[in-house]
mmCIF file of C-alpha atoms in Angstrom:
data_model
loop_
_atom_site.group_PDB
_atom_site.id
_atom_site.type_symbol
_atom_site.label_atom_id
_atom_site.label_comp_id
_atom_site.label_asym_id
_atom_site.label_seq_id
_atom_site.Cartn_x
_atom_site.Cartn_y
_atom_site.Cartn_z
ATOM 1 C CA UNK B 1 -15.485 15.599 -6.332
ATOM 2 C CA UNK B 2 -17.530 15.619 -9.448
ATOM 3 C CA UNK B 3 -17.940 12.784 -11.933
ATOM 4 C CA UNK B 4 -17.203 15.542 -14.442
ATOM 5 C CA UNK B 5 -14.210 16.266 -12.581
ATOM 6 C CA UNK B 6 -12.980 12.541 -12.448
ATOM 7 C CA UNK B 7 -13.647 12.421 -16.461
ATOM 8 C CA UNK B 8 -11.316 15.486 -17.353
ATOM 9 C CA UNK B 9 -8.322 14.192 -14.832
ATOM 10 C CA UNK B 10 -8.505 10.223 -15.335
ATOM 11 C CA UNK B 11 -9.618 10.706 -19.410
ATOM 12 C CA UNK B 12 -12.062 8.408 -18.972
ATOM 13 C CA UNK B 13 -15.504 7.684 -21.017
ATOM 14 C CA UNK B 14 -18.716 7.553 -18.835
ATOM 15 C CA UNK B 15 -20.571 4.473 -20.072
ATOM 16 C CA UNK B 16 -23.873 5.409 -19.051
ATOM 17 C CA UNK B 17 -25.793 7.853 -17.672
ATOM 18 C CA UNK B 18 -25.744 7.915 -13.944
ATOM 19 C CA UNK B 19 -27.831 9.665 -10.828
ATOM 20 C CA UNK B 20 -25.190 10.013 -9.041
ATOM 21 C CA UNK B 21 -23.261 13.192 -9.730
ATOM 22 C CA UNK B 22 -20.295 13.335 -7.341
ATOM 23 C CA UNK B 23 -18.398 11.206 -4.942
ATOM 24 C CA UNK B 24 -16.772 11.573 -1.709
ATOM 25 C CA UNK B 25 -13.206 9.619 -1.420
ATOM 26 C CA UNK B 26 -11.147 6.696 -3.511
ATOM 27 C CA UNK B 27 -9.355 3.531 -2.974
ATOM 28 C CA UNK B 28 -8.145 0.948 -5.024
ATOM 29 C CA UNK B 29 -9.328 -1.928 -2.533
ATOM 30 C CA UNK B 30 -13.348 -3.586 -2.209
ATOM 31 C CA UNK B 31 -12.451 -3.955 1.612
ATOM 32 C CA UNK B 32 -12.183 -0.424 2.183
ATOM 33 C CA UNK B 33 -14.886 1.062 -0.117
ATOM 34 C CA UNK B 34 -17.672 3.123 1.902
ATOM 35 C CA UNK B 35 -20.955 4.717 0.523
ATOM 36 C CA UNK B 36 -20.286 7.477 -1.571
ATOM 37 C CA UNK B 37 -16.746 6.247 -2.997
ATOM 38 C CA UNK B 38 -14.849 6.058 -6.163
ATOM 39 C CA UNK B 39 -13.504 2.796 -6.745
ATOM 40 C CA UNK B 40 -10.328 1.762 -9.319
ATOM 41 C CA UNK B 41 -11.212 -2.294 -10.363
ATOM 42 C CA UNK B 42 -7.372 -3.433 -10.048
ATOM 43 C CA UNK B 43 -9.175 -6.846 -10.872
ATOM 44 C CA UNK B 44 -12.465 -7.045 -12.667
ATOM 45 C CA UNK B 45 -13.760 -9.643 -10.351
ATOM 46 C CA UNK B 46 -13.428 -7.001 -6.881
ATOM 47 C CA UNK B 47 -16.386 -4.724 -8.911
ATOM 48 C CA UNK B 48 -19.545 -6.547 -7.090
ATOM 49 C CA UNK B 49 -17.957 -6.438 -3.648
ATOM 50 C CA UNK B 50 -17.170 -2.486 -4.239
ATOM 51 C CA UNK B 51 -20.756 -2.242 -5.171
ATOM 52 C CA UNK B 52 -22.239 -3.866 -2.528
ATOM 53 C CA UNK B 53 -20.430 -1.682 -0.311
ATOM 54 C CA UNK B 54 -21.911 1.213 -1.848
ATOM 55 C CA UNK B 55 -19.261 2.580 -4.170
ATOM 56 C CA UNK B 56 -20.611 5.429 -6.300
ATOM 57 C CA UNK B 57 -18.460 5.419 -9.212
ATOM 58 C CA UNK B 58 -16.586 2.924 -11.081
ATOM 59 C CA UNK B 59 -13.084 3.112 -12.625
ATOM 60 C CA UNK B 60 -12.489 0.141 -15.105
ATOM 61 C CA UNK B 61 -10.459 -1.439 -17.819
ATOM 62 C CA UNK B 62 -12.481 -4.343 -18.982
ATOM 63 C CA UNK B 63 -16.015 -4.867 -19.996
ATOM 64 C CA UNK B 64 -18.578 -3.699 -17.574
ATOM 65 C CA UNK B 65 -20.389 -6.665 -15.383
ATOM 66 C CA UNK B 66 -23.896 -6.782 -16.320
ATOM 67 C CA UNK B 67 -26.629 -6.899 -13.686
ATOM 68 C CA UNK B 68 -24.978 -4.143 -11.093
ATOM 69 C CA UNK B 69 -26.313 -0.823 -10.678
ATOM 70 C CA UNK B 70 -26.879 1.360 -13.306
ATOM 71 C CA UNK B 71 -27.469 4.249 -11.036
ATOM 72 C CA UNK B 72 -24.140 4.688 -10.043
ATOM 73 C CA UNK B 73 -20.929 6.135 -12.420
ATOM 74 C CA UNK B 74 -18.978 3.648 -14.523
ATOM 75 C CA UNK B 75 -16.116 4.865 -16.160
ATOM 76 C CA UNK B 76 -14.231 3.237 -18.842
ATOM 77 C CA UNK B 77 -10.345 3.892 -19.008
ATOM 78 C CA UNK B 78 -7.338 2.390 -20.906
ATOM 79 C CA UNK B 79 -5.283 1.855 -17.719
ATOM 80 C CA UNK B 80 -6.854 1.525 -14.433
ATOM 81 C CA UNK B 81 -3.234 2.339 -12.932
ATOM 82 C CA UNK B 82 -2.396 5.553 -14.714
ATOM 83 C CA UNK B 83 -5.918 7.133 -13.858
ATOM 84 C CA UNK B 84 -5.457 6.365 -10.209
ATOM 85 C CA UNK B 85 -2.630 8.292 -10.651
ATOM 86 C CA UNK B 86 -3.410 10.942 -12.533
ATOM 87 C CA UNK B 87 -6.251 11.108 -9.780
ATOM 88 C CA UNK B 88 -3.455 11.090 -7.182
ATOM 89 C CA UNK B 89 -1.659 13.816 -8.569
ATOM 90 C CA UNK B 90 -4.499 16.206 -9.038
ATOM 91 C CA UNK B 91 -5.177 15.778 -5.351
ATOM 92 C CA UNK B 92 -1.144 16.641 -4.142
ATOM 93 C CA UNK B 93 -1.691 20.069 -5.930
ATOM 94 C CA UNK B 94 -3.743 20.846 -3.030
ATOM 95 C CA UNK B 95 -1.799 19.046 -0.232
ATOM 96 C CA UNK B 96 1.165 19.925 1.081
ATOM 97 C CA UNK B 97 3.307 17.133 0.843
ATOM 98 C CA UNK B 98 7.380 15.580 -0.114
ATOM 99 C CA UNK B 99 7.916 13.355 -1.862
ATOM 100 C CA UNK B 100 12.053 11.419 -0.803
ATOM 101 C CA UNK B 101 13.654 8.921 -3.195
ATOM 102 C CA UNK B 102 16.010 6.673 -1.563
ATOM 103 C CA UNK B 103 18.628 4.315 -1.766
ATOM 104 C CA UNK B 104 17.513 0.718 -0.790
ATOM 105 C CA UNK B 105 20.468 0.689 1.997
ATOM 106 C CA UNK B 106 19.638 4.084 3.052
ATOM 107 C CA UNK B 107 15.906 3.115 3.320
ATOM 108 C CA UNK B 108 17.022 0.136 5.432
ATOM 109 C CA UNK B 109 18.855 2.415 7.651
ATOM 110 C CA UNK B 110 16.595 4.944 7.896
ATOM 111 C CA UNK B 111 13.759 2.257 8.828
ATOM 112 C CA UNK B 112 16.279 0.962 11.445
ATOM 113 C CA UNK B 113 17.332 4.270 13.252
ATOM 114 C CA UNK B 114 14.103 6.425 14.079
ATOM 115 C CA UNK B 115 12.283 6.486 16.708
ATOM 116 C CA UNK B 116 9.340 7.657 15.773
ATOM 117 C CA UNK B 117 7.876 7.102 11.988
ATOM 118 C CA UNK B 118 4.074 8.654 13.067
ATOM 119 C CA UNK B 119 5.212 11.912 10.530
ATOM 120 C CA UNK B 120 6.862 10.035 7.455
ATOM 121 C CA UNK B 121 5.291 7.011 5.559
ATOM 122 C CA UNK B 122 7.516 4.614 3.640
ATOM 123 C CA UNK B 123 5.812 3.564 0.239
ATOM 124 C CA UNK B 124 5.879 0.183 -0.428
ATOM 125 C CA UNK B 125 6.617 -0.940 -4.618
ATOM 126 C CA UNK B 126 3.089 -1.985 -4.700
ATOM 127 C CA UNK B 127 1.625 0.520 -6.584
ATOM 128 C CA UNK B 128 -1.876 -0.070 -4.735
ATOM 129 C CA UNK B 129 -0.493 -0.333 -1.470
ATOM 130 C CA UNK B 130 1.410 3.475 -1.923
ATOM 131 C CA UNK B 131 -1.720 4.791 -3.749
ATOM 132 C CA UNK B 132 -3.702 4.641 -0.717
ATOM 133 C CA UNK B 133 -0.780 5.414 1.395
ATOM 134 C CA UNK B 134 -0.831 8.548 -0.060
ATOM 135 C CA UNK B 135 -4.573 9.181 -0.923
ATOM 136 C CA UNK B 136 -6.340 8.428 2.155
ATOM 137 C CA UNK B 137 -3.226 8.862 4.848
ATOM 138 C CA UNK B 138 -2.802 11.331 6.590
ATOM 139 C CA UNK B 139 1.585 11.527 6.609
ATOM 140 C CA UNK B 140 2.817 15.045 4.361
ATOM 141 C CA UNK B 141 6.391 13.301 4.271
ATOM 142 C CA UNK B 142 6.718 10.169 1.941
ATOM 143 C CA UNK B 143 9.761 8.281 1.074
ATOM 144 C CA UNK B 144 10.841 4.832 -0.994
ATOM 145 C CA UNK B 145 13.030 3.125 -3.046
ATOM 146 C CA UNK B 146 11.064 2.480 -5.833
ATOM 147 C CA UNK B 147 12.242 4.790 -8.574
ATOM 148 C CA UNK B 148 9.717 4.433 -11.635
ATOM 149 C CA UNK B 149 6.948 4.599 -8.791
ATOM 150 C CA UNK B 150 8.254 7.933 -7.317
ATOM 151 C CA UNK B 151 8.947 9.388 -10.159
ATOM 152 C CA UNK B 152 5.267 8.260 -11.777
ATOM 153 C CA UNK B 153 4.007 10.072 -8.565
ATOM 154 C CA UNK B 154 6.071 13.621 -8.608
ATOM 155 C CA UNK B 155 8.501 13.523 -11.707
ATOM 156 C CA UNK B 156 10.785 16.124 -9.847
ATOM 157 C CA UNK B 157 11.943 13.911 -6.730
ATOM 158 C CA UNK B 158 13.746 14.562 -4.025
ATOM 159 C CA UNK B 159 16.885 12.452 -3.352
ATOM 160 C CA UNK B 160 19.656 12.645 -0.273
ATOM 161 C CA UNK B 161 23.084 14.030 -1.512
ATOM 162 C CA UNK B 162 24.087 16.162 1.558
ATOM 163 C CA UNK B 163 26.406 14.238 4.389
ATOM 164 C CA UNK B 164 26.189 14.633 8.315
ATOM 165 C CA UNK B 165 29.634 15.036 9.978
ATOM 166 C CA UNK B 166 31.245 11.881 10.797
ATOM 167 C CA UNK B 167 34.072 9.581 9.915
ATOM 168 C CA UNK B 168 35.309 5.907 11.079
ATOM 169 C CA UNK B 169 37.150 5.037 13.021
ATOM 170 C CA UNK B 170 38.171 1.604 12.955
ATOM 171 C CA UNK B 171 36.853 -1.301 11.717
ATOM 172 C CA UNK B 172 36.347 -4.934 10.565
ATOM 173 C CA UNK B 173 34.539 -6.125 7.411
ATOM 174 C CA UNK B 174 32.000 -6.916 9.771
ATOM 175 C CA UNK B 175 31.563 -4.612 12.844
ATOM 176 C CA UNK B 176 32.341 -0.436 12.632
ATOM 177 C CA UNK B 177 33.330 2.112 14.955
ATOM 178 C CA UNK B 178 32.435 5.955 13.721
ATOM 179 C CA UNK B 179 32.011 8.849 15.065
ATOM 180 C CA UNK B 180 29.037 11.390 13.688
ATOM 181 C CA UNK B 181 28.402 14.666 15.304
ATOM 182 C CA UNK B 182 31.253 14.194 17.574
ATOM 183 C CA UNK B 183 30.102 11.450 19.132
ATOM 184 C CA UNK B 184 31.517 7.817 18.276
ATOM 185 C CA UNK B 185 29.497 4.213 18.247
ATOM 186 C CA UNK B 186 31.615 1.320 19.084
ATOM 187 C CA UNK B 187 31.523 -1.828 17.375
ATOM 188 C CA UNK B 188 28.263 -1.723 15.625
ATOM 189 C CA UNK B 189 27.362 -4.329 13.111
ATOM 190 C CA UNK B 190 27.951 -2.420 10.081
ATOM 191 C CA UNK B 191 30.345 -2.808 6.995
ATOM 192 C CA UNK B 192 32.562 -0.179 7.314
ATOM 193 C CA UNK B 193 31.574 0.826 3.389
ATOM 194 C CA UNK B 194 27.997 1.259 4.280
ATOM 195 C CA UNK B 195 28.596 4.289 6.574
ATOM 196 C CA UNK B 196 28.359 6.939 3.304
ATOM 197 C CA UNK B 197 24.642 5.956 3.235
ATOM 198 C CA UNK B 198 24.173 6.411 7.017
ATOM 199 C CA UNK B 199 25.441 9.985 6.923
ATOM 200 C CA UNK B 200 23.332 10.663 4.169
ATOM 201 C CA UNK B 201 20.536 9.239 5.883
ATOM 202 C CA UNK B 202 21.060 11.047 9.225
ATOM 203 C CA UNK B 203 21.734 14.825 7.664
ATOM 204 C CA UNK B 204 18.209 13.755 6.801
ATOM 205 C CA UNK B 205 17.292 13.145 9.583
ATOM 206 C CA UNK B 206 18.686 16.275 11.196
ATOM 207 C CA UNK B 207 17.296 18.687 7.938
ATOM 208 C CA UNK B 208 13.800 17.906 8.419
ATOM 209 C CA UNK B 209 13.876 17.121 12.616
ATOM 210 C CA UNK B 210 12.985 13.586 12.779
ATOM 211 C CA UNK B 211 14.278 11.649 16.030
ATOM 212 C CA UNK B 212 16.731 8.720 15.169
ATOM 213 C CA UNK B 213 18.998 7.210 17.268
ATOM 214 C CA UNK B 214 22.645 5.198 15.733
ATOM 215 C CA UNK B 215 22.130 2.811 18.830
ATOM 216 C CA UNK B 216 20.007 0.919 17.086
ATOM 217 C CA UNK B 217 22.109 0.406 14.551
ATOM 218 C CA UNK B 218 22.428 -3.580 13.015
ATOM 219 C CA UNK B 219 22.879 -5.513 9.915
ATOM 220 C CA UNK B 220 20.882 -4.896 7.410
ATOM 221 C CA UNK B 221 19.269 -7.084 4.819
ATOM 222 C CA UNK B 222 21.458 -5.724 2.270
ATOM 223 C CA UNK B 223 24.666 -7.326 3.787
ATOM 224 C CA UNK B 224 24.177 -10.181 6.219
ATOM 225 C CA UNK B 225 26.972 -12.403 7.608
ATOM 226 C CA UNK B 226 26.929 -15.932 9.227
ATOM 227 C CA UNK B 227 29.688 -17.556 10.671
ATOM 228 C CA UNK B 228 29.432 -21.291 10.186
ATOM 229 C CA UNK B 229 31.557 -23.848 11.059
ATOM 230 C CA UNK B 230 32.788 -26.897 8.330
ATOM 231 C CA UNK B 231 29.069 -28.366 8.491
ATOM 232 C CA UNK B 232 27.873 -25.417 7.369
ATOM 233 C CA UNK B 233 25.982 -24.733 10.855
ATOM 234 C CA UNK B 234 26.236 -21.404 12.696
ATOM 235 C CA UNK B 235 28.801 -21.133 15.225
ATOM 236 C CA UNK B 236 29.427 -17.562 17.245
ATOM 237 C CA UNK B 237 32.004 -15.199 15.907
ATOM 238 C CA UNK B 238 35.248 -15.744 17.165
ATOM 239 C CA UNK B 239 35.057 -19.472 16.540
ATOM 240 C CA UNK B 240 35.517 -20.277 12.724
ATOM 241 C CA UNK B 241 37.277 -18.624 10.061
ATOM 242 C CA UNK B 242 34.421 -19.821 7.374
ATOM 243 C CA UNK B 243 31.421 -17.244 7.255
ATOM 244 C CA UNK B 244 28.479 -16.885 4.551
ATOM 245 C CA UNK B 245 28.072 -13.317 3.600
ATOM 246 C CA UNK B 246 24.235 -13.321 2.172
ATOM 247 C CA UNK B 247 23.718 -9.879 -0.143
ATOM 248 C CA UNK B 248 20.754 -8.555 -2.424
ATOM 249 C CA UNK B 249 23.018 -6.476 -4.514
ATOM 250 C CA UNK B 250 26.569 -6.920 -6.371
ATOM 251 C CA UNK B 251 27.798 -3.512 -5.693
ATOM 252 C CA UNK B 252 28.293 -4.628 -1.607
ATOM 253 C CA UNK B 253 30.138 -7.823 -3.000
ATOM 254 C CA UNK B 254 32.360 -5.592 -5.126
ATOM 255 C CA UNK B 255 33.064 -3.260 -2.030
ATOM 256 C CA UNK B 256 33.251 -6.384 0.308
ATOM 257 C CA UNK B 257 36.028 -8.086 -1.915
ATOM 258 C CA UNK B 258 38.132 -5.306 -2.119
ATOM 259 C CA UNK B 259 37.979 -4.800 1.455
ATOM 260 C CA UNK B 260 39.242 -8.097 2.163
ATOM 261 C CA UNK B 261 42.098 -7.900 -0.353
ATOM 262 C CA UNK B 262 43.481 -5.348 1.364
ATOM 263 C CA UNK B 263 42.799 -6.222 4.937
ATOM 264 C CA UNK B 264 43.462 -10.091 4.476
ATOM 265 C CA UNK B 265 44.956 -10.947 1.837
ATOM 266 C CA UNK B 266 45.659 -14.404 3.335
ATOM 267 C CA UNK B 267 41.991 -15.399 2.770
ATOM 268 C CA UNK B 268 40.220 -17.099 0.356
ATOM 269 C CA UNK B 269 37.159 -15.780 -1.195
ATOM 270 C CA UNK B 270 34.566 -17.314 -3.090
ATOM 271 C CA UNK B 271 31.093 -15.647 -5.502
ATOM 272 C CA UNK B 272 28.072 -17.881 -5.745
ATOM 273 C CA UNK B 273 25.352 -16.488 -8.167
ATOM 274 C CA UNK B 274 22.727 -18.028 -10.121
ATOM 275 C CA UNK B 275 23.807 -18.919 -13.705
ATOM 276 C CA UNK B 276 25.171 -15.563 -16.000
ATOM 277 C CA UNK B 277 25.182 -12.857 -13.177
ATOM 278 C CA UNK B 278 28.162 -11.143 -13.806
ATOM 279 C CA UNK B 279 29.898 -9.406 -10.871
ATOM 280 C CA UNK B 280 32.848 -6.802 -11.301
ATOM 281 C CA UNK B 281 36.268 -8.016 -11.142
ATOM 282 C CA UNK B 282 35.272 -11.897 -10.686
ATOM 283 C CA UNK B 283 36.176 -13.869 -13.530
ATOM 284 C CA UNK B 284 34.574 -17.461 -12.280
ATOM 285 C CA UNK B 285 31.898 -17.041 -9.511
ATOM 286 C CA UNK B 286 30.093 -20.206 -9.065
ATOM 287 C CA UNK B 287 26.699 -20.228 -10.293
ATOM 288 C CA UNK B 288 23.828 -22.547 -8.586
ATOM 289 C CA UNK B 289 20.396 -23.104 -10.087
ATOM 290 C CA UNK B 290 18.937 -23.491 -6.892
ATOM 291 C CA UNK B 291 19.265 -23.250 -3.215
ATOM 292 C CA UNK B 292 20.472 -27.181 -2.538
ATOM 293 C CA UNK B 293 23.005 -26.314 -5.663
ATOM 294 C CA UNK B 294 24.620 -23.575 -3.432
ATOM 295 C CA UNK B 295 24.398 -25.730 -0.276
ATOM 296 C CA UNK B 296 26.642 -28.271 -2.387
ATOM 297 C CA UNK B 297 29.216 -26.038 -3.637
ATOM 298 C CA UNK B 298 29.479 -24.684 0.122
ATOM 299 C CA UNK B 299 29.638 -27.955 1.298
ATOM 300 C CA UNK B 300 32.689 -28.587 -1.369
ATOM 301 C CA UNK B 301 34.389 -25.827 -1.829
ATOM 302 C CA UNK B 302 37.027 -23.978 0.473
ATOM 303 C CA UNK B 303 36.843 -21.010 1.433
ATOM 304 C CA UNK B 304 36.948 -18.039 4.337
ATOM 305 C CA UNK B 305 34.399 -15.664 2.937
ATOM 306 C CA UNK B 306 31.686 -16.434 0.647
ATOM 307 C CA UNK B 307 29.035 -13.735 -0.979
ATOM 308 C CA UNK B 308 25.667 -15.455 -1.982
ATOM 309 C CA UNK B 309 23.738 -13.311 -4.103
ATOM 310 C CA UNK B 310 19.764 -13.046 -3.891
ATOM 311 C CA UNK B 311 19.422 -16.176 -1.137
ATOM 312 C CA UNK B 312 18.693 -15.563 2.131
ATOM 313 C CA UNK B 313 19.886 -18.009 5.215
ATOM 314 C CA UNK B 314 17.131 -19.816 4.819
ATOM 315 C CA UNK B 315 18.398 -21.627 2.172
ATOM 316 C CA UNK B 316 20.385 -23.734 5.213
ATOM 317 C CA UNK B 317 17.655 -25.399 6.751
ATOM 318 C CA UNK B 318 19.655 -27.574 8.951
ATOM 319 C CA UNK B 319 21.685 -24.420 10.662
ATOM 320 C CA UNK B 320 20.804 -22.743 14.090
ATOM 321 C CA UNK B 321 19.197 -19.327 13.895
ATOM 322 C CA UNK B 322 21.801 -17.346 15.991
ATOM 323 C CA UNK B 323 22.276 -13.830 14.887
ATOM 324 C CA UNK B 324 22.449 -12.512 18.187
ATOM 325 C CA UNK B 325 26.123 -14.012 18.446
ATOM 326 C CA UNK B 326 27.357 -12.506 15.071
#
């Protein structure tokens, strides 16, 4: 491509006058520049490294770094980030390729049930990371969660509406039996109100031929359970009527709480979340200001079931890791 090319599409301002005229790829990181590339300075202080690893052309935000060659192209923008993609999206004129927003539960399941991901590329929120993802891989199917970065990308996007055949069967808050395309999956460990975003994700699946398989089905990190015992250390299911339900997201609490009004009402419920969250239809969740906080109200407090919002198990250091016995 032509440094008069990179001008027009990034709207950047050459800052000199350069002997090199065109270049021959992009990337956004000094590890993976080669002779004859463009490279976007994310951070002023990668620029020497690119150079020294022979990058043609420069893509910048702050002042130029004196001493470095003046043979090469620097170019001057106002954001380093929007002309890497406004690069980005002058190249996927001429590539065939999707572009998939998801859910972040049906991006967990999806992740979790193929077989095979060497034809689809999941972009991370890293807006470098998906840049050269895209740029310099060689996937034409691309999905991810990250909504202001998909739509930055491709402002028309993709999203999964259509359902595969299926329906459940029976089920616990905490294992589900289903049935999709006539054939049923016992006892996976899957909240029965998460199975709308599996269809989703296998029609799919089936729409644009990728392998999956619903054996592989498991808790996600959306909505993790761990039965503990009064100590607060993990005991196999079956054996306590006290378990920590771990979530990233109020809507599964909501869902979760409703579920267990109606399917045991006998059992006491409790909502920690850090200070002002509020949650739908909980008056008084208890809110902790940091992980030994929550271990004290746990510690204090009765309860059968009790949602922590945005803390992971970890936060019980003195527990046994023992998911396989959920």
């Amino acid at each position: 491509m032509k440094i008069s090319d990179i001008l027009h599409i990034t709207g950047g301002t050459l800052e000199n006058e350069p002997q090199i005229q065109a270049i021959e790829s992009a990337t956004v990181f000094p590890s993976k520049v080669e002779r004859g590339d463009l490279f976007f300075a994310v951070k002023a202080e990668e620029i020497p490294a690119a150079v020294e690893r022979g990058a043609y052309a420069v893509v910048y935000e702050t002042e130029r770094p004196e001493g470095l060659d003046e043979e090469i192209a620097w170019i001057r923008v106002e954001s380093v980030r929007e002309a890497a993609f406004r690069l980005l999206r002058y190249v996927l004129l001429r590539k065939e390729a999707d572009f998939v927003l998801l859910r972040p539960h049906e991006e967990s399941f999806l992740r979790q049930i193929l077989t095979h991901k060497g034809n689809i590329a999941f972009l991370p929120s890293d807006w470098t990371r998906a840049f050269e993802r895209i740029l310099n891989g060689e996937e034409h199917l691309f999905v991810g969660s990250d909504r202001n970065l998909l739509e930055t990308i491709r402002p028309e996007i993709e999203r999964l509406e259509e359902e595969a055949e299926g329906a459940m069967i029976s089920d616990t808050l905490f294992r589900s039996t289903f049935k999709v395309h006539g054939y049923i999956y016992q006892q996976k460990e899957m909240a029965p109100f998460h199975l709308e975003h599996l269809l989703r994700v296998v029609a799919f699946c089936d729409r644009r031929d990728l392998p999956y398989s619903l054996d592989r089905i498991r808790y996600t990190r959306h909505f993790q359970p761990l039965f503990v015992d009064g100590r607060l250390e993990s005991v196999p299911r079956g054996s306590t009527d006290r378990v920590l339900i771990f979530v990233d997201n109020l809507e599964d609490i909501v869902q979760a709480r409703e579920y267990v009004r109606y399917q045991s009402s006998w059992a006491k419920s409790i909502v920690l979340t850090p200070p002002k969250t509020k949650v739908e239809k909980v008056e008084r969740p208890y809110w902790f200001e940091s992980p030994e906080a929550a271990r004290e109200i746990l510690k204090n407090t009765h309860f059968n079931y009790a949602f922590i919002y945005s803390l992971d198990r970890k936060m019980l250091q003195s527990m046994r890791e023992e998911a396989t016995l959920f």
